mmCIF file of C-alpha atoms in Angstrom:
data_model
loop_
_atom_site.group_PDB
_atom_site.id
_atom_site.type_symbol
_atom_site.label_atom_id
_atom_site.label_comp_id
_atom_site.label_asym_id
_atom_site.label_seq_id
_atom_site.Cartn_x
_atom_site.Cartn_y
_atom_site.Cartn_z
ATOM 1 C CA MET I 23 0.000 0.000 0.000
ATOM 2 C CA GLY I 24 1.431 3.387 -1.007
ATOM 3 C CA THR I 25 1.875 6.465 1.133
ATOM 4 C CA PRO I 26 -1.355 8.525 1.314
ATOM 5 C CA ALA I 27 -1.325 11.802 -0.568
ATOM 6 C CA ARG I 28 -2.717 13.635 2.464
ATOM 7 C CA ASN I 29 -1.717 12.958 6.074
ATOM 8 C CA LEU I 30 -4.140 14.893 8.265
ATOM 9 C CA LEU I 31 -4.138 15.505 12.019
ATOM 10 C CA LEU I 32 -7.381 16.539 13.750
ATOM 11 C CA VAL I 33 -6.776 18.116 17.179
ATOM 12 C CA SER I 34 -9.511 18.150 19.808
ATOM 13 C CA GLY I 35 -9.542 18.736 23.536
ATOM 14 C CA THR I 36 -13.052 19.656 24.622
ATOM 15 C CA ARG I 37 -16.594 18.412 24.172
ATOM 16 C CA PRO I 38 -17.664 21.104 21.659
ATOM 17 C CA GLU I 39 -14.601 20.486 19.487
ATOM 18 C CA ILE I 40 -15.372 16.778 19.319
ATOM 19 C CA ILE I 41 -18.973 17.417 18.313
ATOM 20 C CA LYS I 42 -18.005 19.802 15.528
ATOM 21 C CA LEU I 43 -15.051 17.786 14.213
ATOM 22 C CA ALA I 44 -16.726 14.359 14.387
ATOM 23 C CA PRO I 45 -18.720 14.604 11.137
ATOM 24 C CA LEU I 46 -15.652 15.949 9.334
ATOM 25 C CA TYR I 47 -13.575 13.048 10.640
ATOM 26 C CA HIS I 48 -16.081 10.490 9.392
ATOM 27 C CA ALA I 49 -16.302 12.215 6.015
ATOM 28 C CA LEU I 50 -12.512 12.409 5.646
ATOM 29 C CA LYS I 51 -12.163 8.721 6.501
ATOM 30 C CA THR I 52 -14.060 7.874 3.309
ATOM 31 C CA ARG I 53 -11.752 9.854 1.013
ATOM 32 C CA PRO I 54 -9.142 8.071 -1.115
ATOM 33 C CA ASP I 55 -5.449 8.809 -0.619
ATOM 34 C CA THR I 56 -6.195 10.355 2.793
ATOM 35 C CA ARG I 57 -4.936 9.248 6.196
ATOM 36 C CA VAL I 58 -6.652 11.037 9.057
ATOM 37 C CA GLN I 59 -5.562 10.751 12.684
ATOM 38 C CA TRP I 60 -7.588 11.995 15.665
ATOM 39 C CA LEU I 61 -5.597 13.526 18.530
ATOM 40 C CA HIS I 62 -7.219 14.219 21.882
ATOM 41 C CA THR I 63 -5.312 16.570 24.180
ATOM 42 C CA GLY I 64 -7.086 15.553 27.389
ATOM 43 C CA GLN I 65 -8.313 19.083 28.169
ATOM 44 C CA HIS I 66 -11.692 17.523 28.937
ATOM 45 C CA GLY I 67 -11.651 14.034 30.454
ATOM 46 C CA ASP I 68 -14.805 12.025 31.140
ATOM 47 C CA MET I 69 -17.030 14.425 29.208
ATOM 48 C CA ALA I 70 -14.827 13.953 26.185
ATOM 49 C CA GLU I 71 -14.847 10.164 26.471
ATOM 50 C CA GLN I 72 -18.654 10.155 26.432
ATOM 51 C CA ILE I 73 -18.910 12.277 23.326
ATOM 52 C CA LEU I 74 -16.180 10.386 21.479
ATOM 53 C CA ALA I 75 -18.111 7.170 22.100
ATOM 54 C CA CYS I 76 -21.325 8.837 20.950
ATOM 55 C CA PHE I 77 -19.750 9.485 17.552
ATOM 56 C CA ASP I 78 -17.971 6.102 17.351
ATOM 57 C CA ILE I 79 -14.511 7.688 17.534
ATOM 58 C CA LYS I 80 -11.440 6.149 19.139
ATOM 59 C CA PRO I 81 -8.581 8.668 19.190
ATOM 60 C CA ASP I 82 -5.436 7.538 17.411
ATOM 61 C CA ILE I 83 -3.312 9.722 19.705
ATOM 62 C CA LYS I 84 -4.199 10.525 23.326
ATOM 63 C CA LEU I 85 -2.099 13.000 25.262
ATOM 64 C CA ALA I 86 -1.792 12.803 29.038
ATOM 65 C CA ARG I 87 -3.272 15.749 30.891
ATOM 66 C CA ARG I 88 -0.644 17.225 33.198
ATOM 67 C CA GLY I 89 -1.625 19.358 36.171
ATOM 68 C CA SER I 90 -4.985 20.785 37.195
ATOM 69 C CA THR I 91 -4.649 24.430 36.156
ATOM 70 C CA LEU I 92 -4.958 25.731 32.611
ATOM 71 C CA ALA I 93 -1.321 26.855 32.712
ATOM 72 C CA GLU I 94 -0.115 23.394 33.749
ATOM 73 C CA PHE I 95 -2.277 21.767 31.108
ATOM 74 C CA SER I 96 -0.940 24.112 28.430
ATOM 75 C CA ILE I 97 2.712 23.463 29.268
ATOM 76 C CA GLY I 98 2.228 19.691 29.240
ATOM 77 C CA CYS I 99 0.119 19.703 26.099
ATOM 78 C CA ARG I 100 2.574 21.878 24.177
ATOM 79 C CA ALA I 101 5.481 19.585 25.066
ATOM 80 C CA GLN I 102 3.609 16.464 23.939
ATOM 81 C CA LEU I 103 2.438 18.105 20.725
ATOM 82 C CA GLU I 104 6.089 18.782 19.899
ATOM 83 C CA GLN I 105 6.688 15.045 19.742
ATOM 84 C CA VAL I 106 3.588 14.430 17.625
ATOM 85 C CA MET I 107 4.667 17.061 15.109
ATOM 86 C CA GLN I 108 7.851 15.147 14.300
ATOM 87 C CA GLU I 109 5.712 13.188 11.835
ATOM 88 C CA PRO I 110 5.366 14.702 8.336
ATOM 89 C CA TRP I 111 1.788 15.986 8.519
ATOM 90 C CA SER I 112 0.130 17.535 5.478
ATOM 91 C CA LEU I 113 -2.323 19.541 7.576
ATOM 92 C CA ALA I 114 -3.450 20.172 11.156
ATOM 93 C CA VAL I 115 -7.182 20.772 11.606
ATOM 94 C CA VAL I 116 -8.435 22.689 14.654
ATOM 95 C CA GLN I 117 -11.892 23.909 15.589
ATOM 96 C CA GLY I 118 -13.111 26.978 17.412
ATOM 97 C CA ASP I 119 -11.359 28.850 20.183
ATOM 98 C CA THR I 120 -10.131 26.548 22.943
ATOM 99 C CA GLU I 121 -6.702 26.265 24.513
ATOM 100 C CA SER I 122 -6.302 22.914 22.722
ATOM 101 C CA ALA I 123 -7.142 24.458 19.348
ATOM 102 C CA PHE I 124 -4.655 27.275 19.888
ATOM 103 C CA LEU I 125 -1.876 24.965 21.042
ATOM 104 C CA GLY I 126 -2.487 22.639 18.108
ATOM 105 C CA ALA I 127 -2.349 25.522 15.655
ATOM 106 C CA LEU I 128 0.718 27.091 17.271
ATOM 107 C CA THR I 129 2.711 23.853 17.348
ATOM 108 C CA ALA I 130 1.822 23.099 13.735
ATOM 109 C CA PHE I 131 2.934 26.603 12.758
ATOM 110 C CA TYR I 132 6.337 26.103 14.379
ATOM 111 C CA HIS I 133 6.744 22.920 12.329
ATOM 112 C CA HIS I 134 5.648 24.538 9.062
ATOM 113 C CA VAL I 135 2.476 22.429 8.950
ATOM 114 C CA PRO I 136 -0.453 24.308 7.409
ATOM 115 C CA VAL I 137 -3.452 24.818 9.674
ATOM 116 C CA ALA I 138 -7.150 24.575 8.808
ATOM 117 C CA HIS I 139 -9.457 26.468 11.173
ATOM 118 C CA VAL I 140 -13.021 25.140 11.349
ATOM 119 C CA GLU I 141 -15.548 27.728 12.606
ATOM 120 C CA ALA I 142 -13.247 30.634 11.846
ATOM 121 C CA GLY I 143 -14.156 34.303 12.097
ATOM 122 C CA LEU I 144 -16.410 34.416 15.169
ATOM 123 C CA ARG I 145 -15.804 37.738 16.899
ATOM 124 C CA THR I 146 -17.124 39.966 19.662
ATOM 125 C CA TYR I 147 -13.971 42.193 19.620
ATOM 126 C CA ASN I 148 -14.297 42.308 23.401
ATOM 127 C CA PRO I 149 -11.229 40.568 24.890
ATOM 128 C CA ALA I 150 -13.090 39.948 28.154
ATOM 129 C CA ARG I 151 -16.216 38.340 26.651
ATOM 130 C CA PRO I 152 -15.770 35.483 26.081
ATOM 131 C CA PHE I 153 -12.504 35.153 27.993
ATOM 132 C CA PRO I 154 -10.005 33.874 26.920
ATOM 133 C CA GLU I 155 -11.676 32.503 23.801
ATOM 134 C CA GLU I 156 -11.977 35.805 21.931
ATOM 135 C CA ILE I 157 -8.214 36.303 21.829
ATOM 136 C CA LEU I 158 -7.440 32.623 21.218
ATOM 137 C CA ARG I 159 -9.577 32.526 18.069
ATOM 138 C CA GLN I 160 -8.081 35.753 16.790
ATOM 139 C CA MET I 161 -4.576 34.329 17.240
ATOM 140 C CA ILE I 162 -5.528 31.109 15.448
ATOM 141 C CA GLY I 163 -6.776 33.340 12.644
ATOM 142 C CA ARG I 164 -3.272 34.779 12.212
ATOM 143 C CA ILE I 165 -1.775 31.282 11.957
ATOM 144 C CA ALA I 166 -4.262 29.428 9.754
ATOM 145 C CA ARG I 167 -3.882 28.857 6.043
ATOM 146 C CA PHE I 168 -7.405 27.544 5.486
ATOM 147 C CA HIS I 169 -10.265 29.498 7.079
ATOM 148 C CA PHE I 170 -13.718 27.897 7.231
ATOM 149 C CA PRO I 171 -16.206 30.480 8.563
ATOM 150 C CA PRO I 172 -19.708 29.190 9.288
ATOM 151 C CA THR I 173 -21.570 32.352 8.233
ATOM 152 C CA GLU I 174 -21.272 35.340 5.952
ATOM 153 C CA ARG I 175 -20.758 37.591 8.974
ATOM 154 C CA ALA I 176 -17.810 35.483 10.107
ATOM 155 C CA ARG I 177 -16.390 35.599 6.592
ATOM 156 C CA ALA I 178 -16.696 39.386 6.568
ATOM 157 C CA ALA I 179 -14.798 39.582 9.873
ATOM 158 C CA LEU I 180 -11.900 37.637 8.367
ATOM 159 C CA LEU I 181 -11.810 39.858 5.297
ATOM 160 C CA LYS I 182 -11.822 42.922 7.558
ATOM 161 C CA GLU I 183 -8.744 41.475 9.265
ATOM 162 C CA ASN I 184 -6.958 41.287 5.893
ATOM 163 C CA ILE I 185 -7.250 37.535 5.433
ATOM 164 C CA ALA I 186 -7.061 36.923 1.679
ATOM 165 C CA ASP I 187 -10.392 35.972 0.129
ATOM 166 C CA LYS I 188 -8.802 32.969 -1.621
ATOM 167 C CA LEU I 189 -7.961 31.469 1.802
ATOM 168 C CA ILE I 190 -11.577 31.642 3.016
ATOM 169 C CA THR I 191 -14.356 29.147 2.256
ATOM 170 C CA LEU I 192 -17.845 29.842 3.587
ATOM 171 C CA THR I 193 -19.062 26.435 4.773
ATOM 172 C CA GLY I 194 -21.881 26.656 7.277
ATOM 173 C CA ASN I 195 -21.371 25.207 10.726
ATOM 174 C CA THR I 196 -20.406 21.558 11.151
ATOM 175 C CA VAL I 197 -22.606 21.453 14.268
ATOM 176 C CA VAL I 198 -25.586 20.962 11.935
ATOM 177 C CA ASP I 199 -23.751 18.113 10.198
ATOM 178 C CA ALA I 200 -23.228 16.586 13.657
ATOM 179 C CA GLN I 201 -26.920 16.918 14.496
ATOM 180 C CA ASN I 202 -27.876 15.254 11.240
ATOM 181 C CA TRP I 203 -25.478 12.413 12.081
ATOM 182 C CA VAL I 204 -27.115 11.711 15.458
ATOM 183 C CA ILE I 205 -30.618 12.110 14.038
ATOM 184 C CA THR I 206 -29.745 9.398 11.499
ATOM 185 C CA HIS I 207 -27.562 7.146 13.647
ATOM 186 C CA ARG I 208 -29.004 7.655 17.145
ATOM 187 C CA GLY I 209 -32.728 8.215 16.493
ATOM 188 C CA ILE I 210 -32.981 11.749 17.900
ATOM 189 C CA GLY I 211 -36.338 13.425 17.236
ATOM 190 C CA ARG I 212 -39.406 14.810 19.009
ATOM 191 C CA LYS I 213 -40.919 12.152 21.249
ATOM 192 C CA ILE I 214 -43.509 14.068 23.269
ATOM 193 C CA GLU I 215 -46.856 15.647 22.413
ATOM 194 C CA GLY I 216 -48.088 19.083 23.372
ATOM 195 C CA ARG I 217 -46.203 22.282 24.035
ATOM 196 C CA GLY I 218 -43.040 20.764 25.476
ATOM 197 C CA HIS I 219 -40.774 21.936 28.283
ATOM 198 C CA LEU I 220 -38.792 25.091 28.931
ATOM 199 C CA LEU I 221 -35.121 24.068 28.750
ATOM 200 C CA VAL I 222 -32.614 26.164 30.731
ATOM 201 C CA THR I 223 -28.817 26.140 30.932
ATOM 202 C CA THR I 224 -26.405 28.681 32.370
ATOM 203 C CA HIS I 225 -22.718 28.257 33.113
ATOM 204 C CA ARG I 226 -20.662 31.161 31.759
ATOM 205 C CA ARG I 227 -18.384 32.719 34.352
ATOM 206 C CA GLU I 228 -19.425 36.247 33.389
ATOM 207 C CA ASN I 229 -22.910 35.331 34.686
ATOM 208 C CA TRP I 230 -21.742 33.963 38.032
ATOM 209 C CA GLY I 231 -23.101 35.660 41.125
ATOM 210 C CA HIS I 232 -25.834 38.274 40.805
ATOM 211 C CA ASP I 233 -26.779 37.372 37.217
ATOM 212 C CA ILE I 234 -27.432 33.695 37.981
ATOM 213 C CA ASN I 235 -29.564 34.759 40.943
ATOM 214 C CA GLU I 236 -31.612 37.018 38.684
ATOM 215 C CA VAL I 237 -32.199 34.212 36.171
ATOM 216 C CA CYS I 238 -33.285 31.848 38.936
ATOM 217 C CA TYR I 239 -35.738 34.351 40.405
ATOM 218 C CA ALA I 240 -37.140 34.878 36.910
ATOM 219 C CA LEU I 241 -37.634 31.127 36.505
ATOM 220 C CA ALA I 242 -39.353 30.928 39.877
ATOM 221 C CA THR I 243 -41.808 33.626 38.762
ATOM 222 C CA ILE I 244 -42.458 31.878 35.432
ATOM 223 C CA ALA I 245 -43.003 28.551 37.195
ATOM 224 C CA GLU I 246 -45.476 30.090 39.630
ATOM 225 C CA ARG I 247 -47.454 31.778 36.857
ATOM 226 C CA HIS I 248 -47.570 28.611 34.739
ATOM 227 C CA PRO I 249 -47.679 25.512 36.950
ATOM 228 C CA GLU I 250 -48.546 23.429 33.875
ATOM 229 C CA LEU I 251 -45.174 24.288 32.310
ATOM 230 C CA GLN I 252 -42.344 21.869 33.073
ATOM 231 C CA ILE I 253 -38.985 23.650 33.422
ATOM 232 C CA LEU I 254 -36.016 21.373 32.779
ATOM 233 C CA PHE I 255 -32.735 22.735 34.153
ATOM 234 C CA PRO I 256 -29.553 20.648 33.797
ATOM 235 C CA VAL I 257 -27.345 22.340 36.410
ATOM 236 C CA HIS I 258 -23.625 22.795 35.852
ATOM 237 C CA LEU I 259 -21.579 20.940 38.480
ATOM 238 C CA ASN I 260 -19.572 24.003 39.515
ATOM 239 C CA PRO I 261 -20.596 24.928 43.098
ATOM 240 C CA VAL I 262 -20.785 28.583 42.042
ATOM 241 C CA VAL I 263 -23.738 27.562 39.866
ATOM 242 C CA GLN I 264 -25.139 24.720 41.965
ATOM 243 C CA GLN I 265 -25.564 26.695 45.195
ATOM 244 C CA PRO I 266 -27.804 29.548 44.014
ATOM 245 C CA VAL I 267 -29.802 27.384 41.604
ATOM 246 C CA HIS I 268 -30.719 24.838 44.269
ATOM 247 C CA ALA I 269 -31.275 27.499 46.929
ATOM 248 C CA ILE I 270 -33.754 29.454 44.797
ATOM 249 C CA LEU I 271 -35.369 26.725 42.683
ATOM 250 C CA GLY I 272 -34.867 23.518 44.653
ATOM 251 C CA HIS I 273 -38.398 23.500 46.109
ATOM 252 C CA VAL I 274 -40.345 24.777 43.073
ATOM 253 C CA PRO I 275 -42.630 21.879 42.049
ATOM 254 C CA ASN I 276 -42.495 22.266 38.267
ATOM 255 C CA VAL I 277 -38.762 22.995 38.047
ATOM 256 C CA LYS I 278 -36.753 19.831 37.501
ATOM 257 C CA LEU I 279 -33.090 20.268 38.473
ATOM 258 C CA ILE I 280 -30.923 17.511 37.026
ATOM 259 C CA ASN I 281 -27.248 16.770 36.431
ATOM 260 C CA PRO I 282 -25.704 17.985 33.159
ATOM 261 C CA LEU I 283 -26.898 16.070 30.108
ATOM 262 C CA ASP I 284 -24.634 14.262 27.715
ATOM 263 C CA TYR I 285 -24.758 15.230 24.060
ATOM 264 C CA LEU I 286 -27.462 12.810 22.971
ATOM 265 C CA GLU I 287 -29.616 13.633 25.996
ATOM 266 C CA MET I 288 -29.265 17.340 25.259
ATOM 267 C CA GLN I 289 -30.222 16.870 21.620
ATOM 268 C CA GLN I 290 -33.319 14.961 22.733
ATOM 269 C CA ALA I 291 -34.129 17.667 25.298
ATOM 270 C CA LEU I 292 -33.893 20.261 22.527
ATOM 271 C CA ALA I 293 -36.134 18.235 20.233
ATOM 272 C CA ASP I 294 -38.781 18.055 22.980
ATOM 273 C CA ALA I 295 -38.562 21.720 24.051
ATOM 274 C CA TRP I 296 -41.027 24.578 23.667
ATOM 275 C CA LEU I 297 -38.417 27.243 24.406
ATOM 276 C CA VAL I 298 -34.726 27.421 25.405
ATOM 277 C CA LEU I 299 -33.135 29.907 27.833
ATOM 278 C CA THR I 300 -29.353 29.693 27.759
ATOM 279 C CA ASP I 301 -26.005 31.480 27.820
ATOM 280 C CA SER I 302 -24.462 28.657 25.768
ATOM 281 C CA GLY I 303 -23.025 29.458 22.375
ATOM 282 C CA GLY I 304 -23.513 25.904 21.139
ATOM 283 C CA LEU I 305 -27.229 25.786 21.913
ATOM 284 C CA GLN I 306 -27.738 28.990 19.941
ATOM 285 C CA GLU I 307 -26.571 27.007 16.913
ATOM 286 C CA GLU I 308 -28.389 23.770 17.703
ATOM 287 C CA ALA I 309 -31.897 24.775 18.832
ATOM 288 C CA PRO I 310 -32.949 26.151 15.401
ATOM 289 C CA THR I 311 -32.381 22.732 13.808
ATOM 290 C CA PHE I 312 -35.378 21.485 15.809
ATOM 291 C CA GLY I 313 -37.425 24.654 15.322
ATOM 292 C CA VAL I 314 -37.167 25.702 18.982
ATOM 293 C CA PRO I 315 -37.034 29.455 19.783
ATOM 294 C CA LEU I 316 -34.171 30.524 22.022
ATOM 295 C CA LEU I 317 -33.577 33.378 24.468
ATOM 296 C CA VAL I 318 -29.916 34.279 25.062
ATOM 297 C CA LEU I 319 -29.052 35.032 28.703
ATOM 298 C CA ARG I 320 -26.189 37.359 27.765
ATOM 299 C CA GLU I 321 -25.667 41.024 26.926
ATOM 300 C CA GLU I 322 -23.922 40.218 23.638
ATOM 301 C CA THR I 323 -23.350 37.222 21.403
ATOM 302 C CA GLU I 324 -20.736 36.280 18.818
ATOM 303 C CA ARG I 325 -23.561 34.551 16.959
ATOM 304 C CA PRO I 326 -25.728 37.528 15.938
ATOM 305 C CA GLU I 327 -26.951 35.579 12.905
ATOM 306 C CA ALA I 328 -29.487 33.877 15.187
ATOM 307 C CA LEU I 329 -30.844 37.283 16.199
ATOM 308 C CA GLU I 330 -30.949 38.510 12.612
ATOM 309 C CA ALA I 331 -32.669 35.356 11.384
ATOM 310 C CA GLY I 332 -35.299 35.711 14.109
ATOM 311 C CA CYS I 333 -34.799 32.313 15.767
ATOM 312 C CA ALA I 334 -33.289 33.881 18.925
ATOM 313 C CA GLN I 335 -33.606 37.001 21.073
ATOM 314 C CA LEU I 336 -31.013 38.603 23.324
ATOM 315 C CA VAL I 337 -32.591 39.096 26.778
ATOM 316 C CA GLY I 338 -29.698 39.364 29.222
ATOM 317 C CA THR I 339 -30.190 38.215 32.817
ATOM 318 C CA GLN I 340 -32.417 40.822 34.489
ATOM 319 C CA ARG I 341 -35.422 39.034 35.917
ATOM 320 C CA ALA I 342 -38.078 41.434 34.648
ATOM 321 C CA LYS I 343 -36.933 41.217 31.043
ATOM 322 C CA VAL I 344 -36.590 37.439 31.157
ATOM 323 C CA VAL I 345 -40.077 37.034 32.641
ATOM 324 C CA ASP I 346 -41.679 39.514 30.253
ATOM 325 C CA THR I 347 -40.107 37.943 27.159
ATOM 326 C CA VAL I 348 -41.127 34.405 28.109
ATOM 327 C CA GLU I 349 -44.622 35.617 28.957
ATOM 328 C CA ALA I 350 -44.951 37.369 25.592
ATOM 329 C CA LEU I 351 -44.087 34.165 23.719
ATOM 330 C CA TRP I 352 -46.474 32.177 25.916
ATOM 331 C CA GLN I 353 -49.352 34.525 25.149
ATOM 332 C CA ASN I 354 -48.559 35.206 21.477
ATOM 333 C CA GLN I 355 -48.527 31.997 19.445
ATOM 334 C CA ASP I 356 -47.850 33.898 16.225
ATOM 335 C CA ALA I 357 -44.667 35.399 17.672
ATOM 336 C CA TRP I 358 -43.527 31.973 18.877
ATOM 337 C CA GLN I 359 -44.293 30.423 15.487
ATOM 338 C CA ALA I 360 -42.313 33.116 13.670
ATOM 339 C CA MET I 361 -39.235 32.246 15.723
ATOM 340 C CA ALA I 362 -39.795 28.508 15.392
ATOM 341 C CA ARG I 363 -40.055 28.714 11.599
ATOM 342 C CA ALA I 364 -37.052 31.004 11.084
ATOM 343 C CA GLY I 365 -34.777 28.094 10.174
ATOM 344 C CA ASN I 366 -31.147 27.550 11.134
ATOM 345 C CA PRO I 367 -28.896 30.366 9.872
ATOM 346 C CA PHE I 368 -25.756 28.473 10.838
ATOM 347 C CA GLY I 369 -25.805 25.716 8.268
ATOM 348 C CA ASP I 370 -27.539 23.261 5.994
ATOM 349 C CA GLY I 371 -25.705 20.086 6.975
ATOM 350 C CA LYS I 372 -23.214 20.270 4.088
ATOM 351 C CA ALA I 373 -20.321 22.065 5.792
ATOM 352 C CA CYS I 374 -18.077 19.003 5.736
ATOM 353 C CA GLU I 375 -18.608 18.556 2.003
ATOM 354 C CA ARG I 376 -17.438 22.122 1.386
ATOM 355 C CA ILE I 377 -14.401 21.771 3.668
ATOM 356 C CA ILE I 378 -13.269 18.573 1.972
ATOM 357 C CA ALA I 379 -13.789 20.031 -1.499
ATOM 358 C CA THR I 380 -11.516 22.960 -0.593
ATOM 359 C CA LEU I 381 -8.814 20.753 0.922
ATOM 360 C CA GLU I 382 -8.796 18.358 -2.022
ATOM 361 C CA ARG I 383 -8.501 21.274 -4.422
ATOM 362 C CA ASP I 384 -5.939 23.415 -2.610
ATOM 363 C CA LEU I 385 -3.913 21.196 -0.280
ATOM 364 C CA ALA I 386 -0.640 20.408 -2.029
#
């Protein structure tokens, strides 16, 4: 058997990276003259193992996580990546804006290995929100040779930063490809009748403290007004989140506080939802696939396409605004339907096809 024409390394470290790289990995595995290796940095441990198994992926290379702090992890990861890069790779593929993605891109750069950046061009231009992701993704943007923005807005951001147009391919977001994969292979789809539940998640550190309290008091008010509405709240395991959520909502009859859901459970919870309240970036991309309106518990979002398309609204965390917005959608079926029917502005499920077409055309 001859040497493959393309020797590709996919670098992942966290749950979202795995989700968004998984469909690309499976698609690349079917291509002739292509060897693709999956590297997991260990940035996420058990959560990562669950999601890898969900997508039938066994990493070819697993790094050992060293230390408990981000700094210790970074030092250990960078040293181990140095050894991996001794192999003659044709391309390193990274996704998003994590420490693992940045370290993978940086190490490849030092070894003159071209970098492909999946989900390129997301920007808030606020270094503190999200922190440190905003700066990490900008730095990856300076390193990458292939830029795969999910939306026209992301593409425009790259052009504004003087990235050459010929290096940019508008693809859509691979998260939709991943959803289509689990719908087909894992049987995800709506399984309940009626309105459905109100699904809530909040975990971002900029919302810790007062803002989480405000959201919880808003949910308590909504639950009291609508005892027939089931509120499903998978609670992040961080004590900073757990304590106020359980203190404020633990005894509300129609609020169900549960442990964090794995990927398949979350996709099913989305499919069965009436409405989503979240500060998660990923859910902003995923809820529209199932036609579920979403309220963003943040003051800004790097995914404004959801707002422009009409499938999401930015509500922040102040209790009065959260309550009033939910109440308006409860009372106005036409407004809810308009959001539900807006479609998913982040992709059509063909992002991986476009990425592979670009790589096969342009990767020497």
